[in-house]
Coordinates of C-alpha atoms in Angstrom, one line a residue:
M489 CA 0.3 28.5 -15.9
S490 CA 0.9 31.8 -14.2
G491 CA 0.2 32.5 -10.6
T492 CA -2.6 34.7 -11.6
G493 CA -4.7 31.8 -12.7
G494 CA -4.0 30.0 -9.4
G495 CA -5.1 32.9 -7.2
G496 CA -1.6 33.9 -5.9
A497 CA -1.1 36.0 -2.9
V498 CA -3.6 38.8 -2.5
N499 CA -3.3 41.7 -0.1
G500 CA -6.1 43.2 2.0
T501 CA -7.4 45.4 -0.8
G502 CA -7.7 42.5 -3.2
E503 CA -4.6 43.4 -5.2
R504 CA -2.0 40.9 -6.3
A505 CA 0.8 41.1 -3.7
G506 CA 2.7 38.4 -5.4
R507 CA 3.6 40.7 -8.3
E508 CA 5.5 43.1 -6.0
R509 CA 8.4 41.1 -4.5
T510 CA 11.4 42.5 -2.8
A511 CA 14.6 42.2 -4.9
D512 CA 16.0 39.3 -2.8
A513 CA 12.7 37.4 -2.4
A514 CA 13.1 35.6 -5.8
P515 CA 15.9 36.0 -8.2
E516 CA 14.7 36.7 -11.7
T517 CA 15.6 34.9 -14.8
S518 CA 16.7 36.6 -18.0
S519 CA 13.1 36.8 -19.1
G520 CA 12.0 38.7 -15.9
A521 CA 9.9 35.8 -14.5
A522 CA 10.6 34.3 -11.1
P523 CA 12.0 30.7 -11.2
E524 CA 9.9 27.7 -10.0
A525 CA 10.0 26.9 -6.4
A526 CA 11.0 23.5 -4.9
A527 CA 7.5 22.1 -5.3
D528 CA 7.4 22.8 -9.0
A529 CA 5.2 25.7 -8.1
A530 CA 5.9 28.9 -10.1
P531 CA 5.3 32.1 -8.2
E532 CA 3.6 35.0 -10.0
A533 CA 5.9 36.7 -12.4
A534 CA 7.8 39.6 -11.0
G535 CA 7.4 42.5 -13.3
G536 CA 10.4 44.6 -12.4
A537 CA 13.9 44.3 -10.9
G538 CA 13.2 46.0 -7.6
P539 CA 10.4 46.6 -5.1
K540 CA 7.7 49.1 -5.8
K541 CA 6.4 51.7 -3.5
G542 CA 3.5 50.3 -1.4
G543 CA 4.3 46.8 -2.5
A544 CA 3.9 43.5 -0.8
A545 CA 6.1 44.3 2.1
S546 CA 3.6 46.9 3.3
K547 CA 0.3 45.1 2.5
K548 CA -1.6 42.4 4.3
G549 CA -0.2 39.0 3.5
G550 CA 2.5 40.5 1.3
G551 CA 5.5 41.1 3.5
P552 CA 7.7 39.2 5.9
A553 CA 6.0 37.6 8.8
P554 CA 6.4 39.1 12.3
A555 CA 9.9 38.4 13.4
T556 CA 10.2 35.3 15.6
V557 CA 13.3 34.0 17.4
T558 CA 12.6 30.6 18.6
R559 CA 14.2 27.2 19.1
R560 CA 12.5 24.8 16.7
G561 CA 13.2 21.6 18.7
P562 CA 11.2 22.4 21.9
V563 CA 8.4 24.1 19.8
V564 CA 8.0 21.1 17.6
A565 CA 7.8 18.9 20.7
A566 CA 5.1 21.2 22.0
L567 CA 3.2 21.0 18.7
M568 CA 3.4 17.2 18.7
L569 CA 2.1 17.1 22.3
G570 CA -0.7 19.5 21.4
M571 CA -1.6 17.4 18.4
A572 CA -1.6 14.3 20.6
L573 CA -4.1 15.9 22.9
A574 CA -6.6 16.5 20.0
A575 CA -5.8 13.1 18.3
L576 CA -6.1 10.9 21.5
D577 CA -9.3 12.6 22.5
S578 CA -10.9 11.5 19.3
T579 CA -10.2 7.8 19.9
I580 CA -9.5 7.1 23.6
I581 CA -13.1 7.5 24.8
A582 CA -14.6 5.0 22.3
T583 CA -13.8 1.9 24.2
A584 CA -14.8 3.3 27.6
V585 CA -18.4 4.2 26.6
P586 CA -19.9 1.1 28.3
Q587 CA -18.3 2.0 31.6
I588 CA -19.3 5.7 31.3
V589 CA -22.9 4.8 30.5
G590 CA -23.0 2.3 33.4
D591 CA -21.8 4.9 35.8
L592 CA -23.6 8.0 34.6
G593 CA -26.5 6.6 32.6
G594 CA -27.8 8.4 29.6
F595 CA -27.5 5.6 27.0
S596 CA -29.9 7.4 24.6
V597 CA -27.7 10.4 24.3
F598 CA -24.2 9.1 24.7
S599 CA -23.4 9.6 21.0
W600 CA -23.3 13.3 21.8
L601 CA -20.0 12.6 23.6
F602 CA -18.6 12.4 20.1
S603 CA -21.0 14.6 18.2
G604 CA -20.7 17.5 20.7
Y605 CA -16.9 17.5 20.5
L606 CA -17.0 17.3 16.7
L607 CA -19.4 20.2 16.4
A608 CA -17.3 22.5 18.6
V609 CA -14.1 21.7 16.8
T610 CA -15.6 22.2 13.4
V611 CA -17.4 25.5 13.9
T612 CA -14.5 27.1 15.7
L613 CA -11.8 26.2 13.2
P614 CA -12.3 29.3 10.9
V615 CA -12.7 31.6 13.9
Y616 CA -9.4 30.5 15.4
G617 CA -7.7 30.7 12.0
K618 CA -8.7 34.4 11.7
L619 CA -7.7 35.2 15.3
S620 CA -4.3 33.7 14.8
D621 CA -3.8 35.9 11.7
T622 CA -4.9 38.9 13.6
F623 CA -3.3 38.6 17.1
G624 CA -0.6 35.9 16.5
R625 CA -0.3 32.2 16.8
K626 CA 0.9 32.0 20.4
P627 CA -2.0 33.6 22.2
V628 CA -4.5 31.4 20.3
L629 CA -2.5 28.2 20.9
V630 CA -2.0 29.0 24.6
T631 CA -5.8 29.8 25.0
G632 CA -6.7 26.5 23.1
I633 CA -4.5 24.4 25.4
A634 CA -5.8 26.1 28.5
V635 CA -9.5 25.7 27.4
F636 CA -8.9 22.0 26.5
L637 CA -7.3 21.2 29.8
A638 CA -10.1 23.0 31.7
G639 CA -12.6 20.9 29.7
S640 CA -10.7 17.7 30.5
L641 CA -10.6 18.5 34.2
L642 CA -14.3 19.2 34.2
C643 CA -15.0 16.0 32.2
A644 CA -13.2 14.0 34.9
G645 CA -15.5 15.5 37.5
A646 CA -18.8 15.1 35.6
W647 CA -21.7 14.0 37.7
N648 CA -24.2 12.9 34.9
M649 CA -24.3 12.5 31.2
A650 CA -25.6 16.0 30.5
S651 CA -22.7 17.6 32.3
L652 CA -20.2 15.3 30.6
I653 CA -21.5 16.3 27.2
A654 CA -21.4 20.0 28.1
F655 CA -17.8 19.7 29.2
R656 CA -16.9 17.7 26.0
V657 CA -18.2 20.6 24.0
L658 CA -15.9 22.9 26.1
Q659 CA -13.0 20.5 25.2
G660 CA -13.9 20.9 21.6
L661 CA -13.7 24.6 21.8
G662 CA -10.1 24.1 22.8
G663 CA -9.5 21.3 20.3
G664 CA -10.4 23.6 17.4
A665 CA -7.6 26.0 18.4
L666 CA -5.2 23.1 18.7
Q667 CA -5.9 21.5 15.3
G668 CA -5.7 24.6 13.2
T669 CA -3.0 26.5 15.0
V670 CA -0.6 23.6 15.3
Q671 CA -0.7 23.1 11.6
T672 CA -0.2 26.8 11.0
I673 CA 2.8 27.2 13.3
A674 CA 4.4 24.1 11.7
A675 CA 4.1 25.9 8.3
D676 CA 5.5 29.1 9.8
L677 CA 8.6 27.4 11.3
Y678 CA 9.7 25.4 8.2
P679 CA 10.2 26.6 4.6
M680 CA 8.6 24.7 1.8
K681 CA 11.4 22.2 1.2
E682 CA 11.4 21.1 4.9
R683 CA 7.7 21.1 5.5
P684 CA 7.1 17.5 4.7
R685 CA 9.3 16.5 7.6
I686 CA 7.3 18.3 10.2
Q687 CA 4.0 17.3 8.7
A688 CA 5.1 13.7 8.7
R689 CA 5.8 13.9 12.4
L690 CA 2.4 15.4 13.0
S691 CA 0.8 12.6 10.9
T692 CA 2.8 10.0 12.9
V693 CA 1.1 11.5 16.1
W694 CA -2.3 10.9 14.5
A695 CA -1.4 7.4 13.4
T696 CA 0.0 6.4 16.8
S697 CA -3.0 7.9 18.6
S698 CA -5.5 6.0 16.4
V699 CA -3.8 2.7 17.3
A700 CA -3.0 3.4 21.0
G701 CA -6.0 5.4 21.9
P702 CA -8.7 2.7 22.0
A703 CA -6.3 0.3 23.8
L704 CA -5.4 2.9 26.4
G705 CA -9.0 3.9 26.9
G706 CA -10.0 0.3 27.4
L707 CA -7.2 -0.3 29.9
L708 CA -8.0 2.8 31.9
A709 CA -11.7 2.0 32.0
A710 CA -11.1 -1.7 32.9
Y711 CA -8.3 -1.4 35.5
A712 CA -8.6 2.2 36.8
D713 CA -11.6 4.4 36.2
W714 CA -13.0 6.0 33.1
R715 CA -12.3 9.5 34.6
W716 CA -8.5 8.9 34.1
I717 CA -9.2 9.1 30.3
F718 CA -9.5 12.8 30.8
L719 CA -7.1 13.3 33.6
V720 CA -4.2 11.9 31.5
N721 CA -4.5 15.0 29.3
L722 CA -3.4 17.3 32.2
P723 CA 0.3 16.4 32.4
V724 CA 0.6 16.2 28.6
G725 CA -1.0 19.5 28.1
A726 CA 0.9 21.1 31.0
V727 CA 4.2 20.1 29.3
A728 CA 3.0 21.4 25.9
L729 CA 1.9 24.7 27.5
W730 CA 5.2 25.2 29.3
L731 CA 7.2 24.5 26.1
V732 CA 5.1 27.1 24.2
L733 CA 5.4 29.8 26.9
R734 CA 9.1 29.1 27.4
H735 CA 10.4 28.7 23.8
F736 CA 8.0 30.2 21.3
F737 CA 8.0 34.0 20.8
E738 CA 6.4 36.4 18.3
D739 CA 7.2 40.0 17.7
K740 CA 4.0 41.8 18.6
R741 CA 5.0 44.7 16.4
G742 CA 4.3 42.6 13.4
F743 CA 0.6 42.5 14.3
E744 CA 0.1 46.2 15.0
D745 CA -0.6 47.1 11.3
K746 CA -2.4 44.3 9.6
R747 CA -3.6 46.3 6.7
G748 CA -0.7 48.6 6.1
L749 CA -2.9 51.5 4.9
E750 CA -1.3 54.8 3.7
D751 CA -2.7 58.3 3.9
P752 CA -2.6 60.6 0.9
A753 CA 0.8 61.9 1.9
G754 CA 2.2 58.4 1.7
R755 CA 2.7 57.9 5.5
S756 CA 1.6 54.6 6.9
R757 CA -1.0 54.7 9.7
T758 CA -1.9 51.9 12.1
V759 CA -5.4 50.4 12.1
R760 CA -6.4 48.5 15.2
P761 CA -7.6 45.0 14.3
R762 CA -11.3 44.4 14.7
I763 CA -13.0 41.1 15.5
D764 CA -16.0 40.1 13.4
W765 CA -18.1 38.8 16.3
P766 CA -21.4 38.9 14.4
G767 CA -19.7 36.8 11.7
A768 CA -18.3 34.4 14.2
L769 CA -21.7 33.9 15.9
A770 CA -23.4 33.4 12.5
I771 CA -20.8 30.7 11.6
F772 CA -21.4 29.0 15.0
A773 CA -25.1 29.0 14.3
S774 CA -25.1 27.8 10.7
G775 CA -22.4 25.2 11.3
G776 CA -23.9 23.9 14.5
L777 CA -27.4 23.5 13.0
L778 CA -26.1 21.8 9.9
L779 CA -23.8 19.4 11.7
T780 CA -26.5 18.6 14.3
A781 CA -28.9 17.7 11.5
L782 CA -26.3 15.5 9.8
V783 CA -25.2 13.8 13.0
Q784 CA -28.6 13.1 14.4
G785 CA -30.6 12.6 11.2
G786 CA -31.5 9.0 10.7
V787 CA -30.4 8.2 14.3
A788 CA -32.4 10.3 16.8
W789 CA -35.1 11.0 14.2
P790 CA -35.9 10.0 10.6
W791 CA -34.3 12.1 7.8
L792 CA -37.6 13.4 6.5
S793 CA -39.0 14.2 9.9
L794 CA -39.9 17.7 11.2
P795 CA -36.7 18.0 13.3
S796 CA -34.4 17.3 10.4
L797 CA -36.3 19.6 8.0
L798 CA -36.3 22.4 10.6
L799 CA -32.6 22.1 11.4
L800 CA -31.6 22.0 7.7
G801 CA -33.9 25.0 6.9
A802 CA -32.6 27.0 9.8
S803 CA -29.0 26.2 8.8
A804 CA -29.7 27.4 5.3
V805 CA -31.1 30.7 6.6
C806 CA -28.1 31.2 8.9
A807 CA -25.7 30.4 6.1
A808 CA -27.4 33.2 4.0
V809 CA -27.1 35.6 6.9
T810 CA -23.5 34.6 7.4
V811 CA -22.7 35.5 3.7
L812 CA -24.4 38.9 4.1
I813 CA -22.5 39.7 7.3
E814 CA -19.1 38.5 6.0
R815 CA -19.5 40.6 2.8
R816 CA -20.0 43.7 4.8
A817 CA -17.4 43.1 7.6
A818 CA -14.2 45.0 7.6
E819 CA -12.3 41.9 8.8
P820 CA -14.5 38.9 8.0
I821 CA -13.9 35.6 9.7
I822 CA -14.1 33.8 6.4
P823 CA -12.7 36.3 3.8
G824 CA -14.0 36.2 0.3
W825 CA -10.5 35.5 -1.0
V826 CA -10.6 32.0 0.5
W827 CA -13.1 31.1 -2.3
R828 CA -12.0 33.6 -5.0
R829 CA -8.4 32.2 -5.2
R830 CA -8.5 29.0 -7.3
T831 CA -5.6 27.5 -5.4
I832 CA -7.5 27.5 -2.1
S833 CA -11.0 26.9 -3.3
T834 CA -10.2 23.8 -5.3
V835 CA -8.2 22.3 -2.4
N836 CA -11.0 23.1 0.0
L837 CA -13.4 21.1 -2.3
A838 CA -10.9 18.3 -2.7
L839 CA -10.3 17.9 1.0
G840 CA -14.0 18.0 1.6
A841 CA -14.3 15.0 -0.7
L842 CA -11.4 13.4 1.3
G843 CA -13.4 13.8 4.5
L844 CA -16.4 12.2 2.8
L845 CA -14.5 9.1 1.6
M846 CA -12.6 8.6 4.9
V847 CA -15.9 7.5 6.5
A848 CA -15.7 4.2 4.6
P849 CA -12.5 2.8 6.1
T850 CA -12.7 4.5 9.6
V851 CA -16.3 3.7 10.4
F852 CA -17.3 0.7 8.3
L853 CA -14.1 -1.3 7.9
P854 CA -14.0 -2.3 11.6
T855 CA -17.7 -3.3 11.3
Y856 CA -16.8 -5.5 8.3
A857 CA -13.9 -7.1 10.1
Q858 CA -15.9 -8.1 13.1
A859 CA -19.3 -8.9 11.5
V860 CA -18.1 -10.6 8.3
L861 CA -14.6 -11.9 9.1
G862 CA -15.5 -12.7 12.7
L863 CA -12.5 -10.9 14.2
G864 CA -12.4 -9.5 17.7
P865 CA -12.2 -5.7 18.4
I866 CA -8.4 -5.7 18.7
A867 CA -7.8 -7.6 15.5
A868 CA -10.4 -5.5 13.7
G869 CA -8.5 -2.4 14.9
F870 CA -5.3 -3.8 13.5
V871 CA -6.9 -4.1 10.0
L872 CA -7.6 -0.4 10.1
S873 CA -4.3 0.6 11.7
T874 CA -2.3 -0.5 8.7
M875 CA -3.7 2.6 6.9
T876 CA -2.4 4.8 9.7
L877 CA 1.0 3.2 9.4
S878 CA 1.5 3.8 5.7
W879 CA -0.1 7.3 5.6
P880 CA 2.7 9.2 7.4
I881 CA 5.5 7.3 5.6
A882 CA 3.9 8.2 2.2
A883 CA 3.4 11.8 3.4
A884 CA 7.1 12.1 4.3
L885 CA 8.2 10.7 0.9
S886 CA 5.7 12.8 -1.1
S887 CA 8.1 15.7 -1.5
H888 CA 10.2 13.5 -3.8
V889 CA 7.1 13.2 -6.0
Y890 CA 5.8 16.8 -6.0
N891 CA 9.3 18.3 -6.3
R892 CA 9.7 16.4 -9.6
F893 CA 6.2 16.5 -11.0
G894 CA 4.3 19.3 -9.1
I895 CA 1.8 19.4 -6.4
R896 CA -1.3 19.0 -8.5
T897 CA 0.1 16.0 -10.3
C898 CA 1.2 14.3 -7.1
A899 CA -2.3 14.8 -5.6
L900 CA -3.9 13.5 -8.8
L901 CA -1.7 10.4 -8.7
G902 CA -2.5 9.8 -5.1
M903 CA -6.3 10.1 -5.4
S904 CA -6.4 8.1 -8.6
A905 CA -4.7 5.2 -6.9
A906 CA -6.9 5.7 -3.8
T907 CA -10.0 5.4 -6.0
L908 CA -8.8 2.2 -7.5
V909 CA -8.1 0.8 -4.0
L910 CA -11.6 1.7 -2.9
L911 CA -13.1 0.0 -6.0
A912 CA -11.0 -3.1 -5.3
F913 CA -12.5 -3.6 -1.8
P914 CA -15.9 -4.8 -3.2
Q915 CA -14.0 -7.4 -5.3
L916 CA -12.7 -9.2 -2.2
P917 CA -13.9 -12.8 -1.8
Y918 CA -16.5 -13.7 0.8
P919 CA -15.7 -14.2 3.6
G920 CA -12.0 -13.9 2.8
A921 CA -9.0 -13.6 5.1
A922 CA -8.1 -10.7 7.4
W923 CA -4.9 -9.9 5.5
Q924 CA -6.8 -8.9 2.4
P925 CA -8.6 -5.9 3.7
A926 CA -5.5 -5.1 5.8
L927 CA -3.4 -5.0 2.6
L928 CA -5.9 -2.7 0.9
S929 CA -6.0 -0.5 4.0
L930 CA -2.2 -0.3 3.9
A931 CA -2.4 0.7 0.2
L932 CA -5.1 3.3 0.9
G933 CA -3.0 5.0 3.5
A934 CA -0.1 5.2 1.2
T935 CA -2.1 6.8 -1.6
L936 CA -3.9 9.3 0.6
G937 CA -0.5 10.3 2.1
L938 CA 0.5 11.4 -1.4
F939 CA -2.8 13.2 -1.8
Q940 CA -3.4 15.3 1.3
L941 CA 0.0 16.6 2.5
P942 CA 1.1 18.2 -0.8
L943 CA -2.2 20.1 -1.0
I944 CA -1.9 21.4 2.5
I945 CA 1.7 22.5 1.9
G946 CA 0.6 24.0 -1.5
V947 CA -2.1 26.2 0.1
Q948 CA 0.1 27.2 3.1
S949 CA 2.9 28.2 0.7
S950 CA 0.6 30.2 -1.6
V951 CA -0.3 32.8 1.1
G952 CA 1.7 35.2 3.3
Y953 CA 2.1 34.9 7.1
A954 CA -0.8 37.2 7.8
E955 CA -3.2 34.9 5.8
R956 CA -1.8 31.5 6.6
G957 CA -4.0 30.8 9.7
T958 CA -7.2 31.6 7.8
A959 CA -6.1 29.5 4.8
T960 CA -5.1 26.5 6.9
A961 CA -8.3 26.7 9.0
S962 CA -10.4 26.8 5.8
I963 CA -9.1 23.5 4.4
L964 CA -9.3 21.7 7.8
F965 CA -12.9 23.1 8.2
C966 CA -13.9 21.7 4.8
R967 CA -12.4 18.3 5.6
Q968 CA -14.3 18.2 8.9
V969 CA -17.6 19.1 7.2
G970 CA -17.0 16.5 4.5
Q971 CA -16.5 13.9 7.2
S972 CA -19.8 14.9 8.9
V973 CA -21.6 14.8 5.6
G974 CA -20.1 11.4 4.8
A975 CA -21.1 9.9 8.1
A976 CA -24.7 11.0 7.5
L977 CA -24.8 10.0 3.8
F978 CA -23.1 6.7 4.0
G979 CA -25.0 5.9 7.2
A980 CA -28.2 6.3 5.2
V981 CA -26.8 4.1 2.4
A982 CA -25.8 1.4 4.8
N983 CA -29.2 1.5 6.6
A984 CA -31.1 1.4 3.3
T985 CA -29.0 -1.5 1.9
L986 CA -29.2 -3.6 5.1
A987 CA -33.0 -2.9 5.5
G988 CA -33.5 -4.0 1.9
R989 CA -31.6 -7.2 2.4
L990 CA -33.6 -8.1 5.5
A991 CA -36.9 -7.3 3.7
D992 CA -35.8 -9.5 0.7
A993 CA -34.7 -12.5 2.7
P994 CA -36.1 -15.8 1.7
A995 CA -39.3 -16.7 3.4
G996 CA -37.6 -19.6 5.3
L997 CA -35.0 -17.3 6.9
R998 CA -37.1 -14.4 7.9
A999 CA -38.3 -15.9 11.1
G1000 CA -34.7 -16.3 12.3
L1001 CA -33.4 -12.9 11.3
P1002 CA -33.4 -9.7 13.5
D1003 CA -36.6 -7.6 13.3
G1004 CA -34.8 -4.3 12.8
L1005 CA -31.4 -2.7 12.1
D1006 CA -30.6 -2.1 15.8
A1007 CA -30.7 -5.8 16.5
V1008 CA -28.3 -6.8 13.7
S1009 CA -25.1 -6.2 15.7
R1010 CA -26.5 -8.0 18.8
A1011 CA -27.5 -11.0 16.6
L1012 CA -24.0 -11.3 15.1
E1013 CA -22.4 -11.0 18.5
H1014 CA -24.5 -14.0 19.6
A1015 CA -24.5 -15.8 16.3
G1016 CA -25.1 -19.1 18.2
T1017 CA -28.7 -18.1 18.7
L1018 CA -29.2 -18.0 14.9
T1019 CA -29.3 -20.9 12.5
E1020 CA -26.3 -21.5 10.3
R1021 CA -28.1 -20.3 7.2
A1022 CA -29.5 -17.2 9.0
A1023 CA -26.1 -16.2 10.3
D1024 CA -24.5 -16.6 6.9
Y1025 CA -27.2 -14.6 5.3
L1026 CA -26.8 -11.8 7.8
R1027 CA -23.0 -11.8 7.3
R1028 CA -23.4 -11.6 3.6
S1029 CA -25.9 -8.7 4.0
V1030 CA -23.3 -6.8 6.0
D1031 CA -20.7 -7.6 3.4
V1032 CA -22.9 -6.2 0.6
T1033 CA -23.7 -3.1 2.8
V1034 CA -20.0 -2.3 3.3
E1035 CA -19.4 -2.9 -0.4
H1036 CA -22.0 -0.2 -1.3
V1037 CA -20.4 2.2 1.1
Y1038 CA -17.0 1.7 -0.6
Y1039 CA -18.5 2.3 -4.0
G1040 CA -19.8 5.6 -2.6
A1041 CA -16.4 6.4 -1.2
A1042 CA -15.0 5.7 -4.7
V1043 CA -17.4 8.3 -6.1
A1044 CA -16.1 10.8 -3.5
G1045 CA -12.6 10.0 -4.8
L1046 CA -13.8 10.9 -8.3
L1047 CA -15.3 14.2 -6.9
A1048 CA -11.9 15.0 -5.4
L1049 CA -10.2 14.3 -8.8
A1050 CA -12.7 16.6 -10.5
A1051 CA -12.0 19.4 -8.1
L1052 CA -8.3 19.1 -8.7
L1053 CA -8.7 19.3 -12.4
F1054 CA -9.7 23.0 -11.8
A1055 CA -6.6 23.6 -9.6
P1056 CA -3.7 25.6 -11.1
R1057 CA -1.1 23.3 -12.8
R1058 CA 1.6 25.0 -10.7
F1059 CA 0.7 26.3 -7.3
P1060 CA 1.9 29.9 -6.7
V1061 CA 4.5 30.4 -3.9
H1062 CA 4.5 33.4 -1.7
A1063 CA 7.7 35.2 -0.8
D1064 CA 7.2 34.3 2.9
A1065 CA 7.3 30.6 2.1
R1066 CA 10.7 30.6 0.3
D1067 CA 13.1 30.6 3.2
T1068 CA 13.1 30.7 7.0
T1069 CA 15.1 33.9 6.8
E1070 CA 12.1 35.6 5.2
G1071 CA 9.2 35.2 7.5
T1072 CA 9.8 33.3 10.7
P1073 CA 13.5 33.1 11.4
V1074 CA 14.5 30.5 13.9
R1075 CA 17.5 29.1 15.5
K1076 CA 17.7 25.3 15.5
G1077 CA 17.8 23.6 18.8

């Protein structure tokens, strides 16, 4: 399938930049079509032997990236440290919540320690993506690290729960820049063939953080003080900041003319970049309202209550306003091409479904391990950690699959296998042994490693340097929103299933069962206060609840497969992605 069907690289005026290559960007075959790239992704056909006047090199997203001379070794170390900041912050605080609440109070609102951070990261991702395309990666990354460290320092000095939540939101404003920009710079530094290596390293950071974070947080809270959870970010971030400032450089001249416009005489003229602040504020408002409704619905208030309906309605209105603003903006935060190009839009939907299904193993599997299998928190964490061990290994090896069969085929194979694994979970015996869900978790990580990384690489390679930040941020944004929707949706499924089981309990057991959903976990922690039959019934109820969630996750897997069926069979490859000498030249170190 030609690159036209897959969206290809499009310049600022909506024209296909991929058709106007420089002569050395992609050697032509005898038929005049460019050969397939390493990922079995055919670029758009080059119509002629040489470059055309006003071609890709002079248009947005079409020419070489701003020249960069940098040593990859120190920069990669900085990227890994920056990713560690964002990854650890998502897990290290979980085990310290009792100590934080005991010191500051605010038990009724402590969930906003997580929700506030998630909201800030999610709604800022597209904004930082656009800013990195407009002003360069380095200033956005430096700003993100600085804001994150400032938030960490303020969190360590928080005097009550309200101040801690506010400073966590500030941390999230920096975390959004870290997550998106780190992924974008990694794609800039490495050509398509080498990209799985750096992405596997970044995945290893996430895997290590998910395992070490809860343990480190518990140790600091128990033997030092919970405030050290935030203070440990300072030396890590300081090293990352020094490495970026010392070793990562961008040629600012590459950002002076983002649109490459020409006057009637054929002379290029510079257009100063403009920031779409109204669009950014509209995105903040619509995303914040939607995620607040999803995070708090069914927890702080019922789903069909007035607060939920007002938040959802206001979010819909703000979303409509956002579309109107973005359609009229000269430099929109979320450009229309993100959804017009089939390559990017289908991957956005597929990774949104991935975020949806990831709620099952990350949120409900530890509950299953503790409530049904009777494991302690550490052992329950090990059951989940097997997924984070196999994921980066499979991601690193995925290039062998997509180089041979293509990106879409590799992702389809990975998600098909993942769906089967999700469907296998409800077939586990009751109560079963710990190695059984651990084995399934290991298999799930391997299958999702084959699914996610090729799609990210495919999208990043289908656009030019000047569009890569926006494209990367869009897929990360969709994955984050999918995770928020999944938490709300599967939380509602779990609550409905467990409530139904309690209501349908045999008459002889009802007197010994908890009165409400909030008391279930406490009852299982003190199972000695229940009769043997009541405790067994409660464990079976949790088992059935988690099974229903996994069935829902399998449906999300099918949605991801359906989205991929509309993806181009062969992802287009932009000239910037072919070699490090075209785009971001580096010297290895």
